[in-house]
Amino acid sequence: MSTDSAPARPAADRAWSVADVALIDEFVEGASGTAAVRNEAGWQQWSLVPRVFRDVRRISTAWTGFGLALRAPVLIAPTALGLVHPQGEREAARGIRAAGMGLVLSQGSTFPVAEVAEVSGPFLQQVYLTQRRDALWPFLDRAVDAGATALALTVDQPAAGVTLPFRASLARLAAPGARNLGNANFVGVPPADLALESRIELADIGLLADRTGLPVVVKGVLHPDDAVAAVEAGAAGVVVSNHGGRQLGGTITSAEALPRVVAAVGGRVPVLVDGGIRQGEDVLRALVLGADAVLVGRPAVRALRAGGADGLRAALETLRGELELAMALAGTPDLAAVTSLGIRHATQTPYATDTPRG
Amino acid sequence: MSTDSAPARPAADRAWSVADVALIDEFVEGASGTAAVRNEAGWQQWSLVPRVFRDVRRISTAWTGFGLALRAPVLIAPTALGLVHPQGEREAARGIRAAGMGLVLSQGSTFPVAEVAEVSGPFLQQVYLTQRRDALWPFLDRAVDAGATALALTVDQPAAGVTLPFRASLARLAAPGARNLGNANFVGVPPADLALESRIELADIGLLADRTGLPVVVKGVLHPDDAVAAVEAGAAGVVVSNHGGRQLGGTITSAEALPRVVAAVGGRVPVLVDGGIRQGEDVLRALVLGADAVLVGRPAVRALRAGGADGLRAALETLRGELELAMALAGTPDLAAVTSLGIRHATQTPYATDTPRG
Amino acid sequence: MSTDSAPARPAADRAWSVADVALIDEFVEGASGTAAVRNEAGWQQWSLVPRVFRDVRRISTAWTGFGLALRAPVLIAPTALGLVHPQGEREAARGIRAAGMGLVLSQGSTFPVAEVAEVSGPFLQQVYLTQRRDALWPFLDRAVDAGATALALTVDQPAAGVTLPFRASLARLAAPGARNLGNANFVGVPPADLALESRIELADIGLLADRTGLPVVVKGVLHPDDAVAAVEAGAAGVVVSNHGGRQLGGTITSAEALPRVVAAVGGRVPVLVDGGIRQGEDVLRALVLGADAVLVGRPAVRALRAGGADGLRAALETLRGELELAMALAGTPDLAAVTSLGIRHATQTPYATDTPRG
Amino acid sequence: MSTDSAPARPAADRAWSVADVALIDEFVEGASGTAAVRNEAGWQQWSLVPRVFRDVRRISTAWTGFGLALRAPVLIAPTALGLVHPQGEREAARGIRAAGMGLVLSQGSTFPVAEVAEVSGPFLQQVYLTQRRDALWPFLDRAVDAGATALALTVDQPAAGVTLPFRASLARLAAPGARNLGNANFVGVPPADLALESRIELADIGLLADRTGLPVVVKGVLHPDDAVAAVEAGAAGVVVSNHGGRQLGGTITSAEALPRVVAAVGGRVPVLVDGGIRQGEDVLRALVLGADAVLVGRPAVRALRAGGADGLRAALETLRGELELAMALAGTPDLAAVTSLGIRHATQTPYATDTPRG
């Protein structure tokens, strides 16, 4: 369905071969050029200016938005969770829920949305638009029924970026007897009906909202004008993202794009961001730059792969703990207070004015 | 004739010696100081800001200009094609035409212009001005007859930059019985008449245009004032170039020079650029910065050397494919649409305003 | 009491074990992320513009402030001096006084304030606020009696940053028979009364000043607004500091924060700075950027550990000698004259105007 | 006398020992911190924007100034020439004159000024001010008689920066029977009379000019205000210099200081520069930034040491050749034309305006 969620599950009685593992590895860690590396470095270029004289005896990282009430403003990006664990998105959902974080469920889940939702509780449903719009309706109806609180419409994958090498091998990755090949939500739908749309239009935002009655978050915006257009077309939020550095290799990083998008949106809807978020301080940097919440991708996939639901929960709790400590050290007891922090980019001359002496 | 096109062909029955190969290598890859390395790095300093909500179901990289209709805005710079393949420019022309790219044929071609043109189809003829202007007329007449659609007047080589080491060895590189020594277009002309001009004047633009009836593109401009002067003197286009980093070692890179030249020219004529273009994204970066098309040099020479016409065609098609993918991922279906993309230089603070907090 | 001053002294007849030494090492050198490294690099990004035609036959580095008359504007930050030498702060005080520098005595000293003061002479008393304010009064009364000339109220440690690993091992580090465990100033006070305050308020500045009759310097400010608030609340000085890079890892460096704080304070009170000061030129850089004096932490701990009082004195005298030489070379005979020096940050374009040619 | 010209000559029949050579090496190459390295890097941060359509058939690097007529705007800085060759400044003068460059003769020459002048022809005499001004008069009278055309008053060595390690060893470096120990110009003068002045005043410029009737160039200025003060006090020129990075380690580089000094001086007198000039392009960079001429130090010492007069001549001719080629490639036929070149600093965003897209 989508390179981002290409699913494949070995049966319980079958392990992946070394070659399979290498293939999965290449897919999970793959990126275009230097984009993923620059995403991480992009956050390091921002330095925080902490505040003092604040009451930080109790820190709250609690966040609510899009019908979710989370322990931290952290959601798990729609990624290939089903590719790295036999129990796929269900296993992931267990860990995410235990940690109190949010799930953005990939449309290409290896389990049907209802089966994931019974584990996850409220969630956001990611959507890849198909050329035949109505091919999505039955699936979206099931997502609504399953308790999706919002849609996350991916708009930045008009063409395939980083894909599984030897894509033909995907079938091999799937276990004998597996119910589906990354297509759990579209069993029986003719593949031709599921051809992805390369021409996503602003009107599709309203179309999806009308059909589902859910708020639609637009995921994959970097240019401020696109963010504004999406908001004016009815988007309930935007996610600043370069798709984990997997699409355009020469792209701006999300840490570079965020401030201008925030300024353009002007508070009309929440702005989220993903790409290169690796520690609690990165979350805080994003919040100070105006993000409402962040999405994490690869760190979640790695933790799920290494430790299943428990490993993922531990990774997310560590991230939340880091955020809590960073907030305490920065003098901001809750998410609303972050706007009072200062922040400085490495390209900025640290002068009060631009008139240095001599 | 010119260091850039110093030609030499071993006879069919004679291979280059190891020492010859090293000599050719040094010439092809040679550069002044760090200029060539910086040319490549210069493009990396620009990050693209992709657009979404665009119809990129069909991407067209098609370009027309100067009488050429190409599959991509890519021309092969006038380089030492004849030095790396026994069939020289004829072999190169075959590959270039197959890939649908444009040829800027070196004046110092190892084959007469007519013989290259019968393979290449329409092409641009590069011109090195000689001190005796009229020594060029017969050759230019033949170029016009052969189907040249425009001239590319090299103005940035008033003196020799990187040259063949042990230049005296050039004769040795030429095969026994070879018709000429890089002088195919000037057989029988006394060498003294072919002494290169170090004083190229603005009036020469009109002189060449009047003589040939062809548009004259000025190649090798970095300073905005020179670009404006050339346009006002009748140039039909300018090529921003530092001669592949082979002339002034401490030069500005073409990626740094381009935006200011584009601004100064103000759309009166097309602005082209070369230097360090290595992948499709570099082409897109140049287009977003205002270039109409790009020239590639060393990548074409290397591909011709390694694989002849087929190798060159494959390299150019890869480049075009990369451009097409980059355009799709950046949300721009054709070349006219690139102006809506954003671009950011590494020295720029990524703020909407210059007033960061704290 | 505080991570910064966690004290522990082996008895005279007992050496630290290898494991103990490693633990102490980790605590002294520990930092959050790259903050400590960036602190040092932060000063290197500033280049000085020396003056000539000055009378530098006699250089005076003499400084007075907060009741101290020092040979140089250098104070020793409140650090774990008691952790690295059996005679702790008394040994350190001997070296500091011999070098003519200033002591900012940690509240968590391993010797009672009176015992340190009889060696040190006038000193600044560092204060960590406790949740029960009045638990501090007896100790502060003794500090005043002992000759403290000012208080340094630490405001940037609302939560623990870098702490001793295996904190439970602290007891092991203490020698058998030691009078106290880093709590010399609070013998007999119930631990519950000494719980640190995470909600330091501006009113606490006045509270401490009123109780002790001493000027209160606020230590640990990075944001200009906090510096201004502290001054308006009655602070007699502010110390720009990120706590040696031991708290927020993604923090701005003190070298980056200083100029904006200086501009905001506008000369109303002295501004001091610490973090990454390693040589005389760093001191001069800080002074040129508007600091009145600097604090040094790790260099003093290392010197005390390596060479006791004599080693610390030698290190401080070297620092003063470097400052004196730098001032002579920079053309500034005394501290008042430093404001005439120029300074340039690595991000600044070295043009008189912002209009480069070409 | 001065660290910069500490002289010592082994007798003809005596070679330096390995330890002596190491000592000399350390002195010649020595620098404060990173200043010398940054001096060289400072020029690389400037990129030139060449011009075309210029008549560069004949390039003239000829320069006149301060009574000298040189083949290039290059003078040899007053350095320890006498320390690296038995024939010292006389040998150097031979090479410099043969290359058509200018000599700035160190006051601490190992040969009396008259003996150097009979080899060098017209030269500039460097002056270190002594506390007893009149101790200089006899020497300066001899310098005038010997043909000095201007004085270069060093103002940036109020205290010793990099000095010979184990300075006491200097006597050992001197050969048995040598006439003097780096004091050729002051034989018989009591050492106390030669104590260097740390308080150079603006009035000293006029004092020296009045005494000798020569123009006085002030050497060692980095701050624009000092340059202006010197000019207003009668200086006939200023040399932007940080003393080869041998004084203040944290100094601004000369390549960074030059543009602001040039702007401040506003053409009233010539501005020269030294520090890190290593190739012809560096000379051109300095000229484009507004320098009238450059001084070279270490390259000259190294060449003299390695090859005597012939080696020094060759090195200087190479430098001139590089400058000539760079000027041709940059489109500037003579020194007056360099002001039309563009130049760009690495910190500058290469936009025509500061309003990038997106």
Coordinates of N, CA and C in Angstrom, one line a residue, chain A residues 246-316:
Chain A
R246 N 12.7 10.6 4.3 CA 12.7 9.5 3.4 C 12.2 9.9 2.0
Q247 N 11.8 11.2 1.8 CA 11.3 11.6 0.5 C 12.4 12.4 -0.2
L248 N 12.3 13.7 -0.2 CA 13.2 14.6 -0.9 C 14.5 14.7 -0.1
G249 N 15.6 14.2 -0.6 CA 16.9 14.2 0.1 C 17.4 15.6 0.4
G250 N 17.1 16.6 -0.4 CA 17.7 17.9 -0.2 C 16.7 18.8 0.5
T251 N 15.8 18.2 1.2 CA 14.7 19.0 1.9 C 15.3 19.8 3.1
I252 N 14.6 20.8 3.4 CA 14.8 21.5 4.7 C 14.4 20.6 5.8
T253 N 15.1 20.7 7.0 CA 14.7 19.9 8.1 C 13.4 20.4 8.7
S254 N 12.8 19.6 9.5 CA 11.6 20.0 10.2 C 11.9 21.1 11.3
A255 N 13.1 21.0 11.9 CA 13.4 21.9 12.9 C 13.7 23.3 12.2
E256 N 14.0 23.3 11.0 CA 14.2 24.6 10.3 C 12.8 25.2 9.8
A257 N 12.0 24.2 9.4 CA 10.7 24.7 8.8 C 9.7 25.1 9.9
L258 N 9.8 24.5 11.1 CA 8.7 24.7 12.1 C 8.4 26.2 12.4
P259 N 9.4 27.0 12.7 CA 9.1 28.4 13.2 C 8.3 29.2 12.2
R260 N 8.6 29.0 10.9 CA 7.9 29.8 9.9 C 6.5 29.3 9.7
V261 N 6.3 28.0 9.8 CA 4.9 27.5 9.7 C 4.1 28.0 10.9
V262 N 4.7 27.9 12.1 CA 4.0 28.4 13.2 C 3.6 29.8 13.1
A263 N 4.5 30.6 12.6 CA 4.2 32.0 12.4 C 3.1 32.2 11.4
A264 N 3.1 31.5 10.4 CA 2.1 31.6 9.3 C 0.7 31.1 9.8
V265 N 0.7 30.1 10.5 CA -0.6 29.5 11.0 C -1.2 30.4 12.1
G266 N -0.3 31.0 12.8 CA -0.8 32.1 13.8 C -1.8 31.6 14.8
G267 N -1.7 30.3 15.2 CA -2.5 29.9 16.3 C -3.9 29.4 15.9
R268 N -4.2 29.4 14.6 CA -5.6 29.1 14.3 C -5.8 27.6 14.5
V269 N -4.8 26.7 14.3 CA -5.0 25.3 14.6 C -3.6 24.8 15.2
P270 N -3.7 23.7 15.9 CA -2.4 23.2 16.4 C -1.4 22.8 15.3
V271 N -0.1 23.1 15.6 CA 0.9 22.6 14.7 C 1.7 21.5 15.4
L272 N 1.8 20.4 14.7 CA 2.7 19.3 15.2 C 3.9 19.2 14.4
V273 N 4.9 18.4 14.8 CA 6.1 18.3 14.0 C 6.7 16.9 14.3
D274 N 7.4 16.3 13.3 CA 8.1 15.1 13.5 C 9.4 15.2 12.7
G275 N 10.3 14.3 12.9 CA 11.6 14.2 12.2 C 12.8 14.5 13.1
G276 N 13.5 13.5 13.6 CA 14.7 13.7 14.3 C 14.5 13.9 15.8
I277 N 13.3 13.8 16.3 CA 13.1 14.0 17.7 C 13.6 12.7 18.4
R278 N 14.6 12.9 19.3 CA 15.3 11.7 19.9 C 15.4 11.8 21.4
Q279 N 15.1 12.9 22.0 CA 15.2 13.0 23.4 C 14.3 14.1 23.9
G280 N 14.1 14.1 25.2 CA 13.1 15.0 25.8 C 13.4 16.4 25.5
E281 N 14.7 16.8 25.4 CA 15.0 18.2 25.1 C 14.6 18.6 23.7
D282 N 14.6 17.6 22.8 CA 14.1 17.9 21.4 C 12.6 18.2 21.4
V283 N 11.9 17.4 22.3 CA 10.5 17.7 22.4 C 10.3 19.2 22.9
L284 N 11.0 19.5 23.9 CA 10.9 20.8 24.5 C 11.3 21.9 23.5
R285 N 12.4 21.7 22.7 CA 12.7 22.6 21.6 C 11.6 22.8 20.7
A286 N 10.9 21.7 20.3 CA 9.8 21.9 19.3 C 8.7 22.7 19.9
L287 N 8.4 22.4 21.2 CA 7.3 23.1 21.9 C 7.6 24.6 22.0
V288 N 8.9 24.9 22.3 CA 9.3 26.4 22.4 C 9.2 27.0 21.1
L289 N 9.5 26.3 20.0 CA 9.3 26.9 18.7 C 7.9 27.0 18.2
G290 N 7.0 26.5 19.0 CA 5.6 26.7 18.7 C 4.8 25.5 18.4
A291 N 5.4 24.3 18.4 CA 4.7 23.1 18.2 C 3.8 22.8 19.4
D292 N 2.6 22.2 19.0 CA 1.7 21.7 20.1 C 2.1 20.3 20.6
A293 N 2.6 19.5 19.7 CA 3.0 18.1 20.1 C 3.9 17.6 19.0
V294 N 4.6 16.5 19.3 CA 5.5 15.9 18.3 C 5.1 14.5 18.0
L295 N 5.6 14.0 16.9 CA 5.5 12.6 16.5 C 6.9 12.0 16.5
V296 N 7.0 10.7 17.0 CA 8.2 10.0 16.8 C 8.0 8.8 16.0
G297 N 9.0 8.5 15.2 CA 8.9 7.4 14.3 C 9.9 6.3 14.6
R298 N 11.1 6.4 14.0 CA 12.1 5.4 14.1 C 12.4 5.0 15.6
P299 N 12.5 5.9 16.6 CA 12.7 5.4 17.9 C 11.7 4.4 18.4
A300 N 10.4 4.6 18.0 CA 9.4 3.7 18.4 C 9.5 2.4 17.7
V301 N 9.8 2.4 16.4 CA 10.0 1.2 15.7 C 11.2 0.4 16.3
R302 N 12.3 1.1 16.6 CA 13.4 0.4 17.1 C 13.1 -0.3 18.5
A303 N 12.4 0.5 19.3 CA 12.1 -0.1 20.7 C 11.1 -1.2 20.6
L304 N 10.1 -1.1 19.7 CA 9.2 -2.3 19.5 C 9.9 -3.5 19.0
R305 N 10.8 -3.3 18.1 CA 11.6 -4.4 17.5 C 12.4 -5.0 18.6
A306 N 13.0 -4.2 19.4 CA 14.0 -4.8 20.4 C 13.3 -5.4 21.6
G307 N 12.1 -4.8 22.0 CA 11.6 -5.2 23.3 C 10.1 -5.4 23.3
G308 N 9.5 -5.4 22.1 CA 8.0 -5.5 22.1 C 7.3 -4.4 22.9
A309 N 6.1 -4.7 23.4 CA 5.3 -3.7 24.0 C 6.0 -3.1 25.2
D310 N 6.7 -4.0 26.0 CA 7.4 -3.5 27.2 C 8.5 -2.6 26.8
G311 N 9.2 -3.0 25.8 CA 10.4 -2.1 25.3 C 9.9 -0.8 24.8
L312 N 8.8 -0.8 24.1 CA 8.3 0.5 23.5 C 7.8 1.4 24.7
R313 N 7.1 0.7 25.6 CA 6.6 1.5 26.8 C 7.8 2.2 27.5
A314 N 8.8 1.4 27.8 CA 10.0 1.9 28.5 C 10.6 3.0 27.7
A315 N 10.8 2.9 26.4 CA 11.4 4.0 25.6 C 10.5 5.2 25.7
L316 N 9.2 5.1 25.6 CA 8.4 6.3 25.7 C 8.4 6.9 27.1

